[in-house]
Short mmCIF file of C-alpha atoms in Angstrom, two decimals:
data_model
loop_
_atom_site.label_atom_id
_atom_site.label_comp_id
_atom_site.label_asym_id
_atom_site.label_seq_id
_atom_site.Cartn_x
_atom_site.Cartn_y
_atom_site.Cartn_z
CA MET A 195 27.69 1.68 30.03
CA THR A 196 25.62 -1.43 29.80
CA SER A 197 22.00 -1.09 28.86
CA THR A 198 19.30 -3.61 28.18
CA ALA A 199 17.12 -3.06 25.16
CA CYS A 200 14.77 -5.28 23.19
CA PHE A 201 13.40 -4.14 19.85
CA ILE A 202 10.35 -5.66 18.14
CA ILE A 203 8.47 -4.78 14.97
CA VAL A 204 4.81 -5.82 15.11
CA SER A 205 2.62 -5.78 12.01
CA ARG A 206 -0.93 -4.43 11.91
CA ASN A 207 -2.31 -7.93 12.58
CA ASP A 208 -0.35 -8.15 15.84
CA ILE A 209 2.17 -10.58 14.44
CA PRO A 210 5.79 -9.86 15.35
CA ILE A 211 7.77 -9.68 12.14
CA TYR A 212 11.15 -8.83 13.58
CA GLU A 213 12.77 -9.01 16.98
CA ALA A 214 16.25 -8.27 18.25
CA GLU A 215 18.06 -7.79 21.53
CA VAL A 216 20.00 -4.63 20.89
CA GLY A 217 21.28 -3.72 24.32
CA SER A 218 24.94 -3.77 25.12
CA ALA A 219 24.43 -5.86 28.23
CA ALA A 220 25.02 -9.58 28.01
CA LYS A 221 21.88 -11.51 27.20
CA ARG A 222 20.57 -13.31 30.25
CA GLU A 223 18.69 -16.56 29.81
CA ASP A 224 15.86 -15.79 32.19
CA ALA A 225 15.31 -12.27 30.92
CA ALA A 226 14.95 -13.23 27.25
CA GLN A 227 11.32 -14.31 27.45
CA LEU A 228 10.53 -11.63 29.96
CA HIS A 229 11.38 -8.84 27.54
CA GLN A 230 9.18 -10.24 24.83
CA PHE A 231 6.37 -10.84 27.28
CA VAL A 232 6.43 -7.25 28.50
CA LEU A 233 6.43 -5.92 24.97
CA HIS A 234 3.49 -8.06 23.92
CA ALA A 235 1.58 -7.03 26.99
CA ALA A 236 2.06 -3.40 26.03
CA LEU A 237 0.36 -3.95 22.66
CA ASP A 238 -3.10 -3.24 24.08
CA ILE A 239 -2.00 0.09 25.42
CA VAL A 240 -0.49 0.97 22.06
CA GLN A 241 -3.75 0.11 20.35
CA ASP A 242 -5.69 2.57 22.49
CA LEU A 243 -3.12 5.28 22.35
CA ALA A 244 -2.57 5.14 18.62
CA TRP A 245 -6.05 6.41 17.89
CA THR A 246 -5.92 9.32 20.30
CA THR A 247 -2.92 11.07 18.84
CA SER A 248 -1.83 11.85 15.32
CA ALA A 249 1.87 11.81 16.12
CA MET A 250 3.92 8.85 15.05
CA PHE A 251 6.22 8.68 18.03
CA LEU A 252 4.39 7.74 21.22
CA LYS A 253 6.86 8.20 23.96
CA ALA A 254 7.10 6.01 27.03
CA ILE A 255 3.78 4.25 27.26
CA ASP A 256 4.37 1.55 29.83
CA ARG A 257 6.78 0.66 32.59
CA PHE A 258 7.91 -2.61 34.09
CA ASN A 259 10.21 -2.37 37.10
CA ASP A 260 12.76 0.02 35.77
CA LEU A 261 12.29 -0.82 32.09
CA VAL A 262 10.31 1.50 29.86
CA VAL A 263 8.42 0.68 26.66
CA SER A 264 8.51 3.25 23.86
CA VAL A 265 6.54 2.87 20.68
CA TYR A 266 6.53 4.37 17.18
CA VAL A 267 3.49 3.79 14.93
CA THR A 268 3.65 4.12 11.15
CA ALA A 269 0.75 5.16 8.93
CA GLY A 270 0.17 1.56 7.93
CA HIS A 271 -0.18 0.69 11.61
CA THR A 272 3.07 -1.20 11.89
CA ARG A 273 4.44 -0.75 15.39
CA PHE A 274 8.08 -0.42 16.36
CA MET A 275 8.43 -1.17 20.05
CA LEU A 276 11.50 -0.72 22.17
CA LEU A 277 12.00 -1.92 25.72
CA HIS A 278 14.84 -0.05 27.35
CA ASP A 279 16.15 1.38 30.53
CA SER A 280 17.71 4.56 29.19
CA ARG A 281 16.19 8.00 29.30
CA ASN A 282 17.50 9.36 26.02
CA GLU A 283 14.26 10.28 24.23
CA ASP A 284 15.78 12.14 21.30
CA GLY A 285 18.10 9.29 20.59
CA ILE A 286 15.24 6.85 20.64
CA LYS A 287 13.18 9.03 18.31
CA SER A 288 16.05 9.24 15.81
CA PHE A 289 16.55 5.49 16.10
CA PHE A 290 12.89 4.89 15.26
CA GLN A 291 13.00 7.24 12.29
CA GLU A 292 16.03 5.56 10.82
CA VAL A 293 14.52 2.12 11.31
CA HIS A 294 11.37 3.39 9.61
CA GLU A 295 13.42 4.25 6.54
CA LEU A 296 14.99 0.81 6.54
CA TYR A 297 11.58 -0.77 6.92
CA ILE A 298 10.24 1.15 3.93
CA LYS A 299 13.14 -0.14 1.89
CA ILE A 300 12.23 -3.69 2.89
CA LEU A 301 8.61 -3.01 1.93
CA LEU A 302 9.62 -1.77 -1.50
CA ASN A 303 11.04 -5.19 -2.28
CA PRO A 304 8.39 -6.72 -4.56
CA LEU A 305 9.20 -10.18 -3.31
CA TYR A 306 8.50 -9.26 0.29
CA LEU A 307 5.01 -10.15 1.46
CA PRO A 308 3.78 -7.39 3.77
CA GLY A 309 3.13 -8.87 7.18
CA SER A 310 5.62 -11.70 6.90
CA ARG A 311 8.82 -12.07 8.90
CA ILE A 312 11.80 -9.95 7.92
CA THR A 313 14.61 -12.41 7.34
CA SER A 314 17.17 -10.17 5.69
CA SER A 315 20.50 -10.32 7.51
CA HIS A 316 21.39 -6.97 6.00
CA PHE A 317 18.45 -5.38 7.76
CA ASP A 318 19.48 -7.07 10.98
CA THR A 319 23.04 -5.76 10.78
CA LYS A 320 21.89 -2.25 10.07
CA VAL A 321 19.39 -2.21 12.93
CA ARG A 322 22.03 -3.35 15.38
CA ALA A 323 24.45 -0.72 14.10
CA LEU A 324 21.78 1.98 14.54
CA ALA A 325 21.05 0.74 18.03
CA ARG A 326 24.69 1.01 18.96
CA LYS A 327 24.78 4.51 17.57
CA TYR A 328 21.63 5.95 19.14
CA LEU A 329 20.98 3.95 22.29
CA MET B 300 13.77 9.29 -0.56
CA GLY B 301 12.69 8.42 -4.05
CA ARG B 302 13.93 9.62 -7.38
CA ASP B 303 12.16 10.97 -10.43
CA VAL B 304 11.62 8.68 -13.38
CA SER B 305 11.24 9.77 -16.97
CA GLU B 306 7.60 9.98 -17.97
CA SER B 307 8.05 8.25 -21.30
CA CYS B 308 9.49 5.26 -19.45
CA ILE B 309 6.40 5.02 -17.28
CA ASP B 310 4.10 5.39 -20.27
CA SER B 311 5.94 2.68 -22.19
CA LEU B 312 5.98 0.38 -19.18
CA LEU B 313 2.26 0.72 -18.58
CA THR B 314 1.29 0.32 -22.22
CA GLU B 315 3.48 -2.74 -22.49
CA MET B 316 2.14 -4.23 -19.28
CA VAL B 317 -1.48 -3.89 -20.35
CA SER B 318 -0.80 -5.21 -23.83
CA THR B 319 1.24 -8.16 -22.53
CA TYR B 320 -1.36 -9.22 -20.03
CA CYS B 321 -4.23 -8.77 -22.45
CA ASN B 322 -2.69 -10.25 -25.55
CA ARG B 323 -0.10 -12.75 -24.39
CA PHE B 324 -0.67 -14.04 -20.87
CA TYR B 325 -4.44 -14.12 -20.74
CA ALA B 326 -5.19 -13.86 -24.43
CA ASN B 327 -8.92 -14.46 -24.40
CA LYS B 328 -9.67 -13.87 -20.78
CA PRO B 329 -9.88 -10.15 -20.18
CA GLU B 330 -11.30 -10.66 -16.67
CA LEU B 331 -8.22 -12.52 -15.50
CA ALA B 332 -5.91 -9.98 -17.11
CA ALA B 333 -7.83 -7.17 -15.46
CA ARG B 334 -7.64 -8.87 -12.10
CA ARG B 335 -3.93 -9.44 -12.42
CA ILE B 336 -3.22 -5.86 -13.41
CA GLU B 337 -5.31 -4.62 -10.51
CA ALA B 338 -3.42 -6.87 -8.13
CA ILE B 339 -0.13 -5.45 -9.32
CA GLY B 340 -1.53 -1.98 -8.75
CA TYR B 341 -2.63 -3.02 -5.27
CA GLN B 342 0.88 -3.95 -4.25
CA VAL B 343 2.36 -0.82 -5.77
CA GLY B 344 -0.21 1.33 -3.98
CA HIS B 345 0.57 -0.41 -0.72
CA GLN B 346 4.26 0.35 -1.03
CA LEU B 347 3.81 3.88 -2.29
CA SER B 348 1.43 4.84 0.50
CA GLU B 349 3.90 3.58 3.08
CA ARG B 350 6.65 5.65 1.54
CA TYR B 351 4.68 8.86 1.11
CA THR B 352 3.23 8.85 4.61
CA MET B 353 6.60 8.62 6.23
CA GLU B 354 6.98 12.25 7.14
CA ARG B 355 3.44 13.09 8.04
CA PRO B 356 1.43 12.29 11.16
CA CYS B 357 -1.24 9.60 11.10
CA PHE B 358 -4.78 10.16 9.84
CA SER B 359 -7.60 10.60 12.27
CA ASP B 360 -10.46 9.55 9.99
CA HIS B 361 -11.41 8.34 6.55
CA LEU B 362 -11.91 11.78 5.09
CA GLU B 363 -8.36 12.76 6.05
CA ALA B 364 -7.00 9.71 4.34
CA ILE B 365 -9.02 10.39 1.17
CA LYS B 366 -7.82 13.99 1.15
CA PHE B 367 -4.27 12.74 1.45
CA ILE B 368 -4.86 10.56 -1.61
CA CYS B 369 -6.34 13.50 -3.51
CA LYS B 370 -3.58 15.93 -2.68
CA ASP B 371 -0.19 14.63 -1.63
CA PHE B 372 -0.38 11.13 -3.07
CA TRP B 373 -1.73 12.26 -6.43
CA PHE B 374 0.81 15.06 -6.53
CA GLU B 375 3.69 12.69 -5.95
CA LEU B 376 2.45 10.37 -8.68
CA PHE B 377 1.17 12.77 -11.31
CA LYS B 378 2.57 16.18 -10.34
CA LYS B 379 -0.97 17.51 -9.92
CA GLN B 380 -3.83 17.18 -7.49
CA ILE B 381 -7.27 15.73 -8.01
CA ASP B 382 -9.51 18.37 -9.54
CA ASN B 383 -12.74 17.55 -7.82
CA LEU B 384 -13.79 15.43 -4.87
CA LYS B 385 -17.40 14.58 -4.15
CA THR B 386 -18.91 12.43 -1.46
CA ASN B 387 -22.32 11.27 -0.42
CA HIS B 388 -21.21 11.13 3.21
CA ARG B 389 -22.20 7.48 3.31
CA GLY B 390 -18.95 5.98 2.23
CA THR B 391 -18.82 6.74 -1.48
CA PHE B 392 -16.29 9.17 -2.86
CA VAL B 393 -15.92 10.35 -6.42
CA LEU B 394 -12.51 11.61 -7.47
CA GLN B 395 -12.36 13.47 -10.71
CA ASP B 396 -9.20 14.14 -12.65
CA ASN B 397 -9.74 16.28 -15.72
CA ARG B 398 -6.50 15.40 -17.36
CA PHE B 399 -5.27 12.00 -16.34
CA ARG B 400 -1.60 11.89 -17.13
CA TRP B 401 -1.28 8.28 -18.13
CA LEU B 402 -4.04 8.51 -20.69
CA THR B 403 -3.17 11.82 -22.30
CA ARG B 404 -1.24 10.12 -25.04
CA MET B 405 -3.79 7.47 -25.90
CA SER B 406 -5.37 7.81 -29.29
CA ILE B 407 -8.92 6.85 -30.14
CA ASP B 408 -10.04 5.06 -33.26
CA GLN B 409 -12.36 7.63 -34.79
CA SER B 410 -15.43 5.93 -36.20
CA PRO B 411 -18.26 7.66 -38.05
CA GLU B 412 -21.54 8.42 -36.32
CA ASN B 413 -23.86 6.24 -38.43
CA GLY B 414 -23.18 3.06 -36.59
CA THR B 415 -23.32 -0.19 -38.41
CA SER B 416 -22.94 -3.17 -36.15
CA GLU B 417 -19.33 -3.56 -37.21
CA GLU B 418 -18.42 -0.06 -36.18
CA LEU B 419 -20.26 -0.36 -32.90
CA SER B 420 -18.17 -3.37 -32.09
CA ILE B 421 -15.03 -1.40 -32.93
CA MET B 422 -16.21 1.26 -30.50
CA ALA B 423 -16.79 -1.40 -27.89
CA ASP B 424 -13.27 -2.71 -28.42
CA ASN B 425 -11.91 0.80 -27.99
CA LYS B 426 -13.69 1.19 -24.70
CA THR B 427 -12.43 -2.17 -23.54
CA MET B 428 -8.84 -1.26 -24.24
CA GLN B 429 -9.20 2.09 -22.55
CA SER B 430 -10.77 0.45 -19.52
CA MET B 431 -7.92 -2.02 -19.30
CA HIS B 432 -5.54 0.83 -18.76
CA LEU B 433 -7.59 2.03 -15.82
CA TYR B 434 -7.24 -1.10 -13.73
CA PHE B 435 -3.71 -0.25 -12.67
CA PRO B 436 -4.49 3.17 -11.17
CA CYS B 437 -7.58 1.68 -9.53
CA GLY B 438 -5.37 -0.92 -7.94
CA ILE B 439 -2.94 1.71 -6.77
CA ILE B 440 -5.67 3.64 -5.01
CA ARG B 441 -7.12 0.51 -3.47
CA GLY B 442 -3.70 -0.57 -2.22
CA ALA B 443 -2.94 2.82 -0.74
CA LEU B 444 -6.26 3.03 1.08
CA SER B 445 -6.03 -0.54 2.35
CA ASN B 446 -2.66 0.22 3.83
CA LEU B 447 -4.12 3.25 5.59
CA GLY B 448 -6.75 1.00 7.09
CA ILE B 449 -9.74 1.54 4.78
CA PRO B 450 -10.93 -1.52 2.85
CA CYS B 451 -12.69 -0.38 -0.29
CA ALA B 452 -13.53 -1.08 -3.90
CA VAL B 453 -12.51 1.27 -6.67
CA SER B 454 -13.93 1.59 -10.12
CA ALA B 455 -13.12 3.99 -12.89
CA ASP B 456 -14.98 5.48 -15.78
CA ILE B 457 -13.99 7.62 -18.72
CA SER B 458 -16.63 9.81 -20.23
CA ASN B 459 -14.45 11.77 -22.56
CA LEU B 460 -10.94 10.65 -23.39
CA PRO B 461 -8.50 12.12 -22.37
CA ALA B 462 -10.49 14.61 -20.41
CA TRP B 463 -12.25 12.93 -17.55
CA LEU B 464 -11.56 10.16 -15.18
CA TYR B 465 -14.08 9.31 -12.52
CA GLU B 466 -13.16 7.04 -9.74
CA GLU B 467 -15.67 5.88 -7.22
CA ILE B 468 -14.77 4.34 -3.96
CA TRP B 469 -17.17 2.34 -1.89
CA MET B 470 -16.24 1.82 1.72
CA ILE B 471 -16.95 -1.68 2.84
CA THR B 472 -17.97 -1.01 6.41
CA SER B 473 -19.32 -4.42 7.25
CA ILE B 474 -17.37 -7.51 6.42
CA THR B 475 -19.92 -9.34 4.33
CA PRO B 476 -18.82 -11.59 1.51
CA ASP B 477 -19.44 -9.77 -1.69
CA HIS B 478 -19.52 -11.71 -4.92
CA GLU B 479 -17.00 -10.19 -7.17
CA ASN B 480 -18.51 -9.28 -10.49
CA LEU B 481 -17.13 -7.80 -13.60
CA THR B 482 -19.85 -6.49 -15.86
CA PHE B 483 -19.66 -4.89 -19.23
CA SER B 484 -22.90 -3.09 -19.81
CA SER B 485 -23.66 -0.37 -22.29
CA PHE B 486 -26.17 2.36 -21.91
CA ASP B 487 -26.53 4.76 -24.80
CA GLY B 488 -23.43 3.37 -26.45
CA SER B 489 -21.07 4.30 -23.62
CA LEU B 490 -19.46 1.56 -21.63
CA VAL B 491 -19.60 1.62 -17.88
CA LEU B 492 -17.32 -0.71 -16.05
CA LYS B 493 -17.87 -1.70 -12.48
CA ILE B 494 -15.49 -3.90 -10.62
CA SER B 495 -16.10 -4.83 -7.05
CA PHE B 496 -13.90 -7.26 -5.30
CA ASP B 497 -14.26 -8.84 -1.95
CA VAL B 498 -11.32 -7.42 -0.02
CA PHE B 499 -10.07 -10.67 1.37
CA PHE B 500 -10.50 -12.49 -1.90
CA ALA B 501 -8.37 -9.88 -3.59
CA LEU B 502 -5.68 -10.22 -0.96
CA VAL B 503 -5.65 -13.98 -1.25
CA CYS B 504 -5.56 -13.66 -5.00
CA THR B 505 -2.54 -11.39 -4.84
CA VAL B 506 -0.72 -13.76 -2.54
CA ILE B 507 -1.44 -16.78 -4.69
CA ILE B 508 -0.48 -15.04 -7.89
CA MET B 509 2.74 -13.75 -6.35
CA ILE B 510 3.69 -17.10 -4.96
CA THR B 511 3.04 -19.01 -8.15
CA CYS B 512 4.86 -16.59 -10.34
CA PHE B 513 7.82 -15.90 -8.14
CA TRP B 514 8.13 -19.32 -6.53
CA LYS B 515 11.52 -20.06 -8.01
CA LYS B 516 12.95 -16.66 -7.19
CA PHE B 517 11.55 -16.94 -3.70
CA LYS B 518 13.28 -20.26 -3.13
CA HIS B 519 16.50 -18.85 -4.50
CA ASN B 520 16.29 -15.92 -2.10
CA GLU B 521 15.74 -18.23 0.86
CA GLN B 522 18.84 -20.21 0.11
CA ILE B 523 21.06 -17.16 0.09
#
């Protein structure tokens, strides 16, 4: 079953520090920028919503055609955003929680500057494996 | 996530860190050593707060975040909670720990009460050394609160070693440049230390210090 999904991690200063196309569909040239554009446009909505609720996982907060944006906010206001077309909410929640653990491990690296891009290929591999497992 | 570490290891590490920075790296510049130690604490606090808030929901206001520091955060670090929390409801909080774990094994040079000038200076040295050990926990608290979205300045005070540790937190609600000052002043023979840093200056300082010290390692990592 092919599914499109684009995953972005945005820091508290609204700078994307990690992005990946994790869907199993083939990456289309015209859709690449579109996914990122939709996700960035949803940042305002996330900002408002994050202060209204104390939960970390904000479910589907925005739609574009048939694609849905789901967001997970950490206590340090780092946002994990996923653009997808599936309806599997539990899977997405588990995906976010596992990525949160990986992100904390990256943060614990004393040589990592918080707010800078995540360049570790190990992190990249693991995120893609998690995406295949949960999405 | 996270494993327990032996307490004697932590004690040795902290003692060694303070003594190295004060005696070797910045031998006659206690202000720079203090700033460096505080910056290290800032980064550690940043990372620790991220890790310890993983399971819980987000905080709705400043008081919630301070209570988290007093209870869960302090418990994870020191296996006990803060004993007393006071506030003036205008942005200042005083956290009081009656038995601060990292200082319980510090000894004091006992000097007689009739103070000649020599002995007063010994007392002043004592207070300086004790204060140096407080910069790291101050940095940890500042890092944790900054990560939770509350820029602040933290200062610590010991009135009776090893009994009391006061920590006062000022919320910087308006972003005005604040000249950082480090003053040693003595009233009635006791030394009160106030450190206030401009938040952004401290961040820039941390970045610069990290980059200069780990530049080679950083380059090595990039090439991998």
